[in-house]
mmCIF file of C-alpha atoms in Angstrom:
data_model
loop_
_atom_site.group_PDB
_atom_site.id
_atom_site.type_symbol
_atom_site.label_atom_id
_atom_site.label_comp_id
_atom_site.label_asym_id
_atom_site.label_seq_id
_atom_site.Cartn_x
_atom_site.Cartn_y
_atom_site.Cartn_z
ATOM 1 C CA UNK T 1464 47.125 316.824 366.703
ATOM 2 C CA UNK T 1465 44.206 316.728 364.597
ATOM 3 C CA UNK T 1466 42.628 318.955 361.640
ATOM 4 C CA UNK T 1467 39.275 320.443 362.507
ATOM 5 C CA UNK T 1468 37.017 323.105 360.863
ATOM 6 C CA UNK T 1469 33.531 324.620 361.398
ATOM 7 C CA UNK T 1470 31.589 324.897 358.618
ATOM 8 C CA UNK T 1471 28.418 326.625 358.388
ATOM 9 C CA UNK T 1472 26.136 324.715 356.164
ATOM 10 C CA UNK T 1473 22.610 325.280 354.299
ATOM 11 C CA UNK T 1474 23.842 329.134 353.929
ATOM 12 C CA UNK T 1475 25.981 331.345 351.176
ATOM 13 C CA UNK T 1476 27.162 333.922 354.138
ATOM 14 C CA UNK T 1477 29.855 333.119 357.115
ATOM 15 C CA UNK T 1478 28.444 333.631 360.602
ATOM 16 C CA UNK T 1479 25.009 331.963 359.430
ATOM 17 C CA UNK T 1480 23.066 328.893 358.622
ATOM 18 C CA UNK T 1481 23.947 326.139 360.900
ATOM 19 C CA UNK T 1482 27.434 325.450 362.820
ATOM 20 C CA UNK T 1483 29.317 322.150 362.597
ATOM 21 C CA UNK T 1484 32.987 321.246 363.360
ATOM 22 C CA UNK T 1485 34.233 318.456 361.162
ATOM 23 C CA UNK T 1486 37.827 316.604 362.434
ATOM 24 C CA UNK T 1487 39.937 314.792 360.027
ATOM 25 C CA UNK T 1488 41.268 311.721 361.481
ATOM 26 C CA UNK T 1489 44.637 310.631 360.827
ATOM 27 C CA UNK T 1490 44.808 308.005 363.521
ATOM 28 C CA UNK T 1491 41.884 306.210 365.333
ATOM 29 C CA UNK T 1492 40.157 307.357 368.037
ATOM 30 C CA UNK T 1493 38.153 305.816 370.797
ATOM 31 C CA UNK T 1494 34.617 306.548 371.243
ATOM 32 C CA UNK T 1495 35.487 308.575 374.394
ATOM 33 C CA UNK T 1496 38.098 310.227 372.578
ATOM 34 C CA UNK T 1497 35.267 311.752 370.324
ATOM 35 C CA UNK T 1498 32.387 311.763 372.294
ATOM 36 C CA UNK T 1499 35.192 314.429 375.177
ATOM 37 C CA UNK T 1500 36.518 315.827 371.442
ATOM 38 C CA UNK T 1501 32.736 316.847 370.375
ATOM 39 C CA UNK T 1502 32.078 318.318 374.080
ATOM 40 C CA UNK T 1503 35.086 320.165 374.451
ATOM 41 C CA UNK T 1504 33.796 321.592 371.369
ATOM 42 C CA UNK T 1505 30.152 322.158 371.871
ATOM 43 C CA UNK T 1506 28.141 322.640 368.615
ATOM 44 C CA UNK T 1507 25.245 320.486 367.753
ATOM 45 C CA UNK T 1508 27.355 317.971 365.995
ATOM 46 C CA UNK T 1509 30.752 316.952 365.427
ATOM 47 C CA UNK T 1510 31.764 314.922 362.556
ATOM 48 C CA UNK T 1511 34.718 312.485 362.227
ATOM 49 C CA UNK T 1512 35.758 311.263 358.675
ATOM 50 C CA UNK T 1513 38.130 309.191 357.881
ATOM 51 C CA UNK T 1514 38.356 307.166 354.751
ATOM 52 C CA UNK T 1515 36.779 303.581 354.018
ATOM 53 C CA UNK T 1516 36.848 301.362 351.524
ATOM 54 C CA UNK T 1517 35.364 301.875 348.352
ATOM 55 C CA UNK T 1518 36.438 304.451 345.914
ATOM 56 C CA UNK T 1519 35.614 308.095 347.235
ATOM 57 C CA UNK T 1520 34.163 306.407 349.838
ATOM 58 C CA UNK T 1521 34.749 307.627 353.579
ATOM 59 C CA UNK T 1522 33.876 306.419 357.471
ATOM 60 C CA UNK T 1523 31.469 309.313 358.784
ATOM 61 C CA UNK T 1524 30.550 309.423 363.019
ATOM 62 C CA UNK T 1525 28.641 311.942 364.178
ATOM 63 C CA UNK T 1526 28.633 312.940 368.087
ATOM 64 C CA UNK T 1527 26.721 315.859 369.561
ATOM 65 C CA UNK T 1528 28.222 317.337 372.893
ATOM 66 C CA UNK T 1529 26.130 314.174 374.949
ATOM 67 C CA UNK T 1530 25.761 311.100 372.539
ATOM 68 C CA UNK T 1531 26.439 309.888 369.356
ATOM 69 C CA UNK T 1532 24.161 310.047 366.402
ATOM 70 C CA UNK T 1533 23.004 307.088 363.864
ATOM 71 C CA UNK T 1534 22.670 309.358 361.562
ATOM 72 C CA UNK T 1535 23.511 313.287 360.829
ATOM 73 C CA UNK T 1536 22.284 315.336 358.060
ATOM 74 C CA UNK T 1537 23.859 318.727 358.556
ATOM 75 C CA UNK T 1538 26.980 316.725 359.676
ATOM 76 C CA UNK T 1539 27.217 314.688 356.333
ATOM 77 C CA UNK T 1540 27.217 318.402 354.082
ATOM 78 C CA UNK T 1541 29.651 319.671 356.333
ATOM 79 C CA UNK T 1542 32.226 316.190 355.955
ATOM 80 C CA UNK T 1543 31.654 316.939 352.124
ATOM 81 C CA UNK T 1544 32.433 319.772 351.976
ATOM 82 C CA UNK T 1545 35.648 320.199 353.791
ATOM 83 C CA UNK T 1546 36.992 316.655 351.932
ATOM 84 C CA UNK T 1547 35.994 318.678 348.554
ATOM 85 C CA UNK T 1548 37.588 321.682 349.824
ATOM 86 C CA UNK T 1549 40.861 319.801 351.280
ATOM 87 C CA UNK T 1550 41.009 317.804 347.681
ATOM 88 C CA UNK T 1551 40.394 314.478 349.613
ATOM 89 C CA UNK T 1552 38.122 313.614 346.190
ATOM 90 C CA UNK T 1553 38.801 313.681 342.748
ATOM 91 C CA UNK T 1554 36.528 316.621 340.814
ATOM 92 C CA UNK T 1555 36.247 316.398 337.465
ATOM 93 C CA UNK T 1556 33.159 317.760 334.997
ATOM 94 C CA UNK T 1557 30.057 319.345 336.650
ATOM 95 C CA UNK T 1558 29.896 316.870 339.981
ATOM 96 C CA UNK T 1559 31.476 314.503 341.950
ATOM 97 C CA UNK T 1560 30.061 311.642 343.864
ATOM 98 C CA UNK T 1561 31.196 310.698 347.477
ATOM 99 C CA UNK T 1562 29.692 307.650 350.108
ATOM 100 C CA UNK T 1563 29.381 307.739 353.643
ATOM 101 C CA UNK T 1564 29.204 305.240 356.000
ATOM 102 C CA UNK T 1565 27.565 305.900 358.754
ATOM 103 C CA UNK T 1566 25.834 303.863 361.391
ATOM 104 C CA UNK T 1567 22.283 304.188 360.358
ATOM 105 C CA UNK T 1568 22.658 303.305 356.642
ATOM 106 C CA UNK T 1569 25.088 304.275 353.904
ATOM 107 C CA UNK T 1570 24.330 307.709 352.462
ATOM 108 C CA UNK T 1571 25.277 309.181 348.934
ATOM 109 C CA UNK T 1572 26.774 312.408 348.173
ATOM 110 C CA UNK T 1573 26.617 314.882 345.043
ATOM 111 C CA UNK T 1574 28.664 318.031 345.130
ATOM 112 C CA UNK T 1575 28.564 320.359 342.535
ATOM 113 C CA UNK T 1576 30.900 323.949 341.708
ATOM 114 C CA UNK T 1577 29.890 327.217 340.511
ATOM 115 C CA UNK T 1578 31.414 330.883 341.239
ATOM 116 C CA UNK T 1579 33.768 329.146 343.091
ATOM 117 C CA UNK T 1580 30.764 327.659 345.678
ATOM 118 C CA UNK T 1581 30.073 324.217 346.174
ATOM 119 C CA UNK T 1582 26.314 322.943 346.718
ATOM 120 C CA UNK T 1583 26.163 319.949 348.718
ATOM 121 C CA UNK T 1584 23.193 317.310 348.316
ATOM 122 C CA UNK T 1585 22.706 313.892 350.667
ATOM 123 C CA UNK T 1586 20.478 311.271 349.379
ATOM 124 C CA UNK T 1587 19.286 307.908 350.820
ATOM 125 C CA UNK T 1588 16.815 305.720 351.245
ATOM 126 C CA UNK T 1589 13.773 306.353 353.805
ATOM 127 C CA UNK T 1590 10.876 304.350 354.765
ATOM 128 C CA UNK T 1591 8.746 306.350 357.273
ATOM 129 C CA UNK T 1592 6.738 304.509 359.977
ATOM 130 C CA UNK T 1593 3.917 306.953 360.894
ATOM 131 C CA UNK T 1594 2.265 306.117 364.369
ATOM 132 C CA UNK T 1595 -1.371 308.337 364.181
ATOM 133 C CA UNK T 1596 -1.988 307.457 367.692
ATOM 134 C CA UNK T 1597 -0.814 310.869 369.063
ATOM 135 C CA UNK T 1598 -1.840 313.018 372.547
ATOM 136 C CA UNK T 1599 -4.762 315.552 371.935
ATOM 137 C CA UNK T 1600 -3.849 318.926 370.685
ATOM 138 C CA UNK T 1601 -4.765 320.036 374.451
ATOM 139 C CA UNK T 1602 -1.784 318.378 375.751
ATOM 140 C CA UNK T 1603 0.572 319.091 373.059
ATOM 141 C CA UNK T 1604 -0.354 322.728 373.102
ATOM 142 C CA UNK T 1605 0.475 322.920 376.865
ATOM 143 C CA UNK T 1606 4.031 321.245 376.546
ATOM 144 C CA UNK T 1607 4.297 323.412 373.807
ATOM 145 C CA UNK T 1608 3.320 326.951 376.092
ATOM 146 C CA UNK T 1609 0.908 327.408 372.883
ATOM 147 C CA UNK T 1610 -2.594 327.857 372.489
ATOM 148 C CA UNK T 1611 -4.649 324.319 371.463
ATOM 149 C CA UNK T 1612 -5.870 327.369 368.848
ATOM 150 C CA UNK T 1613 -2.354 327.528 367.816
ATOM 151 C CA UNK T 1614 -2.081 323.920 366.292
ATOM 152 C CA UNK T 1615 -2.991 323.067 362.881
ATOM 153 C CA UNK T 1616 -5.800 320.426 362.159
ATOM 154 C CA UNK T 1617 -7.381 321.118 358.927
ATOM 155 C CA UNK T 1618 -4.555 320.180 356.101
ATOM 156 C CA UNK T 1619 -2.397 318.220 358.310
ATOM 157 C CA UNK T 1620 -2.343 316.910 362.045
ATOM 158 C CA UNK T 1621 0.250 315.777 365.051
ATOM 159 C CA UNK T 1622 1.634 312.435 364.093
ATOM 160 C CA UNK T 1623 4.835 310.631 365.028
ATOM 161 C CA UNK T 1624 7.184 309.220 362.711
ATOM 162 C CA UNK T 1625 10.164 307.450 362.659
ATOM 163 C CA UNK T 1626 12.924 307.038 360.348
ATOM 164 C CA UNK T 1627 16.177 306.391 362.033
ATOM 165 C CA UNK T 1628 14.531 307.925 365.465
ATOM 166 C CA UNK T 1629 10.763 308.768 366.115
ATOM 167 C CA UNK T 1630 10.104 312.491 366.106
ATOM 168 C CA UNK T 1631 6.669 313.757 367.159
ATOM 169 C CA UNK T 1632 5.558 316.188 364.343
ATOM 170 C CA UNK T 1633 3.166 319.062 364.771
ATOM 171 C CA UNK T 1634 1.796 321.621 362.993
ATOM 172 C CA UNK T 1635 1.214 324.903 363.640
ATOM 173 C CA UNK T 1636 -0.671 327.639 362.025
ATOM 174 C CA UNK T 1637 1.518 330.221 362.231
ATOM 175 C CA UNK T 1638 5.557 331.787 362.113
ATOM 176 C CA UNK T 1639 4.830 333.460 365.175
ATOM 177 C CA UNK T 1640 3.795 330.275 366.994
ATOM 178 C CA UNK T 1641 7.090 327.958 366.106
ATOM 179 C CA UNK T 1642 9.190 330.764 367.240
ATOM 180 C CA UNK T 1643 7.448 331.588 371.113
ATOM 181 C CA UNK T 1644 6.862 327.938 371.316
ATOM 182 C CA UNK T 1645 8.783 327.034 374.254
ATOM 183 C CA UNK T 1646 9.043 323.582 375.922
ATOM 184 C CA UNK T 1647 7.383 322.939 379.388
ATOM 185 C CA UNK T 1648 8.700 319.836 380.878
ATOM 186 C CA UNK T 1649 6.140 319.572 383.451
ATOM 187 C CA UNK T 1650 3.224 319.326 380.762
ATOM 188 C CA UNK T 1651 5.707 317.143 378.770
ATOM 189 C CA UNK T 1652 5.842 314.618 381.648
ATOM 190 C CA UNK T 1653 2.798 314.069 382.815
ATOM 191 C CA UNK T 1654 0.414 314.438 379.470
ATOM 192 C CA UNK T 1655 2.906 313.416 376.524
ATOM 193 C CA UNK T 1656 5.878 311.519 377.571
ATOM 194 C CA UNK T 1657 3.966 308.108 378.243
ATOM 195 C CA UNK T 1658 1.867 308.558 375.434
ATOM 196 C CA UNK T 1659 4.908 309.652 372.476
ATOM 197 C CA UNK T 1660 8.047 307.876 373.100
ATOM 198 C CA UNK T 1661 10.782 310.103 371.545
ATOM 199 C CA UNK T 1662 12.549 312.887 372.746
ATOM 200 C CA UNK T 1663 12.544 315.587 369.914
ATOM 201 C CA UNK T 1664 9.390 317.355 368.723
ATOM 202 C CA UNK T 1665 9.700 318.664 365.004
ATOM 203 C CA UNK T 1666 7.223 321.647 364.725
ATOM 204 C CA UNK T 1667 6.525 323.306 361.343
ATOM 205 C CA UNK T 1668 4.233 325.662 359.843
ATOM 206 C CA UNK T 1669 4.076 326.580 355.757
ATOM 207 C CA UNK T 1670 4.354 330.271 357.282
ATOM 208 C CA UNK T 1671 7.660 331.996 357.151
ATOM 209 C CA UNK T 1672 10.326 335.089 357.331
ATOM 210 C CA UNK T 1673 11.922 334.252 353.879
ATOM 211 C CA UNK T 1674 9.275 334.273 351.238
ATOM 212 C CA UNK T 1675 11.099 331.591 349.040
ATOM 213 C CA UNK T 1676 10.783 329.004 351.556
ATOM 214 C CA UNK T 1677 7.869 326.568 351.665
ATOM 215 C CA UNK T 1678 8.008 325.410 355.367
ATOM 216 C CA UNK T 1679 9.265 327.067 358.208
ATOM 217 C CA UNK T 1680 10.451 324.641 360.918
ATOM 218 C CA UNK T 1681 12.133 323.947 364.506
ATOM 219 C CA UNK T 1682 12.925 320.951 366.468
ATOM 220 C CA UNK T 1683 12.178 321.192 370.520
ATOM 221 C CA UNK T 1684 12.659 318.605 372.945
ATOM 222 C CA UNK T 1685 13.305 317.661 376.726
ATOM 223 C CA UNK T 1686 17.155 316.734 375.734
ATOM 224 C CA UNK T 1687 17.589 320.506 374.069
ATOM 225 C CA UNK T 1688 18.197 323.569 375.350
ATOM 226 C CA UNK T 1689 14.954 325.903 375.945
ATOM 227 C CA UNK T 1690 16.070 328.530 373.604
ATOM 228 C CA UNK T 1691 18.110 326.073 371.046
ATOM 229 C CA UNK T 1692 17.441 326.262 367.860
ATOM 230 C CA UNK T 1693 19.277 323.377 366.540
ATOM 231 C CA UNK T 1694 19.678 321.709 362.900
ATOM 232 C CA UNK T 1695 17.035 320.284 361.209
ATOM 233 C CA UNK T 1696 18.881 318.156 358.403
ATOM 234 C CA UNK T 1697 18.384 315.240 360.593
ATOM 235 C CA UNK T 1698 14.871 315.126 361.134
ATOM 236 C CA UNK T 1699 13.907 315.817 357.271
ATOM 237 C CA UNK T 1700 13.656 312.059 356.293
ATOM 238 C CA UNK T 1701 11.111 311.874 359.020
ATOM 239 C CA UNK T 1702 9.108 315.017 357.739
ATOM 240 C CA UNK T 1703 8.787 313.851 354.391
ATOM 241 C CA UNK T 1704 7.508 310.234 355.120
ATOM 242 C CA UNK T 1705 4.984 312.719 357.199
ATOM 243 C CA UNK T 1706 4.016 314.787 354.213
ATOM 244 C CA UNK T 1707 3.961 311.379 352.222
ATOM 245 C CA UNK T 1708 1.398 309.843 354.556
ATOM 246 C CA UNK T 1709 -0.847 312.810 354.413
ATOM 247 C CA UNK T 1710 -1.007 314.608 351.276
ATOM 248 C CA UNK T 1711 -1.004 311.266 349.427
ATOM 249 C CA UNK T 1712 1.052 311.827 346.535
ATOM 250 C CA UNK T 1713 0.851 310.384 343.772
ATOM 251 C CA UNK T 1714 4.302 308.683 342.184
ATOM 252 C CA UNK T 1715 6.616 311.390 341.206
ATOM 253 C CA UNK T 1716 9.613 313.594 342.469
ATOM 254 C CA UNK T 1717 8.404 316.452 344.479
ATOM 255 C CA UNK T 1718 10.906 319.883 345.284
ATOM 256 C CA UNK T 1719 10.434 321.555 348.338
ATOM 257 C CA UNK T 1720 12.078 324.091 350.959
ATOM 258 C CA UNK T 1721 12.350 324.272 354.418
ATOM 259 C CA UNK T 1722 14.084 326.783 356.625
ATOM 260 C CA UNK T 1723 15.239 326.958 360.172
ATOM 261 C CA UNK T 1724 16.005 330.311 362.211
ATOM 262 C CA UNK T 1725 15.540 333.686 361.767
ATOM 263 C CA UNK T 1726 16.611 336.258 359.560
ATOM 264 C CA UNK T 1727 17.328 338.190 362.626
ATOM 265 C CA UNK T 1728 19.952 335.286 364.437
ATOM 266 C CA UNK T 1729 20.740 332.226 361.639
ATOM 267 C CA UNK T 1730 18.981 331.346 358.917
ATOM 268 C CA UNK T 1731 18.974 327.886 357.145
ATOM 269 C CA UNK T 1732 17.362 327.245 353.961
ATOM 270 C CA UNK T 1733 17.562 323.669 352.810
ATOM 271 C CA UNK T 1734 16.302 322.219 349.202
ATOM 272 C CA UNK T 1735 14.355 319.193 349.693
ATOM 273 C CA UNK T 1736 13.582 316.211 347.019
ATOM 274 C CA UNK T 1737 11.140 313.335 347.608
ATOM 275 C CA UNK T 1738 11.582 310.322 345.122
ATOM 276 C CA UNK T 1739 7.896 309.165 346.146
ATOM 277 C CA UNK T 1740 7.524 305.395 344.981
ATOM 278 C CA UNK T 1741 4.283 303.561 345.621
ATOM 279 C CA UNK T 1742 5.197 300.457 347.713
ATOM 280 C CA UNK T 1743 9.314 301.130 347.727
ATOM 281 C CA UNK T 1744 11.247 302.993 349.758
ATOM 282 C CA UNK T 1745 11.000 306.829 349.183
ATOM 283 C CA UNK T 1746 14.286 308.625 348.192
ATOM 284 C CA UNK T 1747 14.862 311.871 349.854
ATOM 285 C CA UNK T 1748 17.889 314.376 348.804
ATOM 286 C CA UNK T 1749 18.496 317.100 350.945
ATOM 287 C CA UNK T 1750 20.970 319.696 350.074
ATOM 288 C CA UNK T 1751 22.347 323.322 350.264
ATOM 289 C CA UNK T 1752 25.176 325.517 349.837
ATOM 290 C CA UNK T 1753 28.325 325.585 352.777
ATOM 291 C CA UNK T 1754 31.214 328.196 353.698
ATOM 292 C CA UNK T 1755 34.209 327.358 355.856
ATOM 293 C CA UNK T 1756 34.417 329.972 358.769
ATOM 294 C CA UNK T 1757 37.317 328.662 360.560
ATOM 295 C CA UNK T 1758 40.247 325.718 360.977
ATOM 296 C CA UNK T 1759 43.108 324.852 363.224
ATOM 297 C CA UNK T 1760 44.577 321.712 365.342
ATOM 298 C CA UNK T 1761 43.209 320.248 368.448
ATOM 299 C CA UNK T 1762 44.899 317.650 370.583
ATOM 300 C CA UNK T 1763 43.681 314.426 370.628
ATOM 301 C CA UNK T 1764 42.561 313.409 374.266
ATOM 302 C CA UNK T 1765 44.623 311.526 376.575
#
């Protein structure tokens, strides 16, 4: 049997904020093993830690309920958290530092206590590679069942970027818009698909429900469910080597917010820092607050 826990992460509040089952591994597992472990479960990902070498280091695969993941954002707060919560890590003074491996790149970990509540931050390394050659916003708007009207194109535009996996970034002018956009795979196929090769569109507007938030944001795709709303963690290194290439900033670190959801049904709210370095790699740190809302065994498949 096997420790597991779902943690909701980038919220202060149980039943909020977005789901994720962590498993504990006290033996190895297959990749079948985990891959039929994260389906049986069924959230958007599924994290397995065990640890590696290196002090307060730890081994950190990520499977959602059909494939595994080179890298997972929401996933790695989730792993920190319940190994600071189990006392897998030493904490001493105001933070402690963890590493995890994962197969995209290593990624470093600050935690940090108050009241009893641990904030979580990721940082790592992220060098954008923006494609500008894009469909027109008539085709985009249609695989998006939008308006063209509806996408912005003053302040920013549609471009895809990549940064462990592309994602095809639009803007949009409004709340209302990210939230009835609605993925028509028809439109998809035959006006985008052979045009933006990646499977997950990352729209985002600087409109939202929660007035301390500076971008509102939702990932669709051909590989999600219509009405998903699934974590965005993931695809923030992308977004900020978008914002990077078009707002031109100048050297500096630069704090931002972005939320996912609804007041209404979940709501994420995740603190974003760019490290923007002319001709280096940018640093982001993405991070947020994460409450355990249940734990128990599981057998390990046959």
């Amino acid at each position: 049997m096997l420790d597991y826990f779902i943690v909701d992460v980038f919220t202060e509040k149980e039943f909020d904020g977005a789901q994720i089952a962590v498993i504990l591994l006290n033996t190895p597992l297959t990749d079948e093993q985990m891959q039929k472990l994260a389906s049986e479960i069924g959230l958007s990902d599924c994290a397995f830690v065990e640890p590696a070498e290196g002090d307060q280091s730890f081994s950190l695969r990520v499977f959602t309920p059909s494939a595994e993941r080179n890298f997972g954002g929401q996933a790695t707060i989730a792993a920190a958290y319940v190994i600071a919560e189990q006392g897998l890590v030493s904490h001493e003074g105001d933070f402690t530092s963890l590493k995890f491996q994962q197969a995209a790149a290593d990624v470093d970990v600050v935690l940090s206590k108050k009241n009893d509540e641990w904030f979580v931050q990721f940082s790592r390394k992220a060098e954008a590679v923006v494609d500008r050659f894009v469909p027109d916003n008539a085709a985009l708007a249609a695989a998006l069942s939008l308006q063209e009207s509806d996408i912005e194109s003053i302040r920013f535009r549609p471009l895809l970027v990549a940064c462990d996996q592309p994602y095809l970034v639009v803007p949009l002018r409004s709340f209302q818009a990210v939230r009835s956009a609605g993925f028509n795979f028809n439109e998809w196929s035959n006006r985008v698909a052979s045009i933006s090769p990646t499977n997950e569109i990352l729209l985002f507007t600087g409109k939202s429900d929660v007035a301390s938030s500076d971008f509102h944001a939702r990932l669709l795709g051909p590989q999600l469910a219509p009405d998903a709303d699934p974590p965005i963690a993931s695809a923030l290194p992308a977004f900020v080597g978008y914002l990077a290439e078009l707002e031109e900033l100048r050297e500096g670190t630069y704090a931002f917010s972005v939320d996912r959801g609804t007041v209404g049904t979940r709501k994420s709210l995740l603190n974003v820092e760019l490290v923007h370095q002319s001709g280096r790699e940018n640093e982001v740190r993405v991070g947020g607050p994460a409450v355990l809302v249940a734990e128990g065994k599981i057998k390990i498949p046959a």
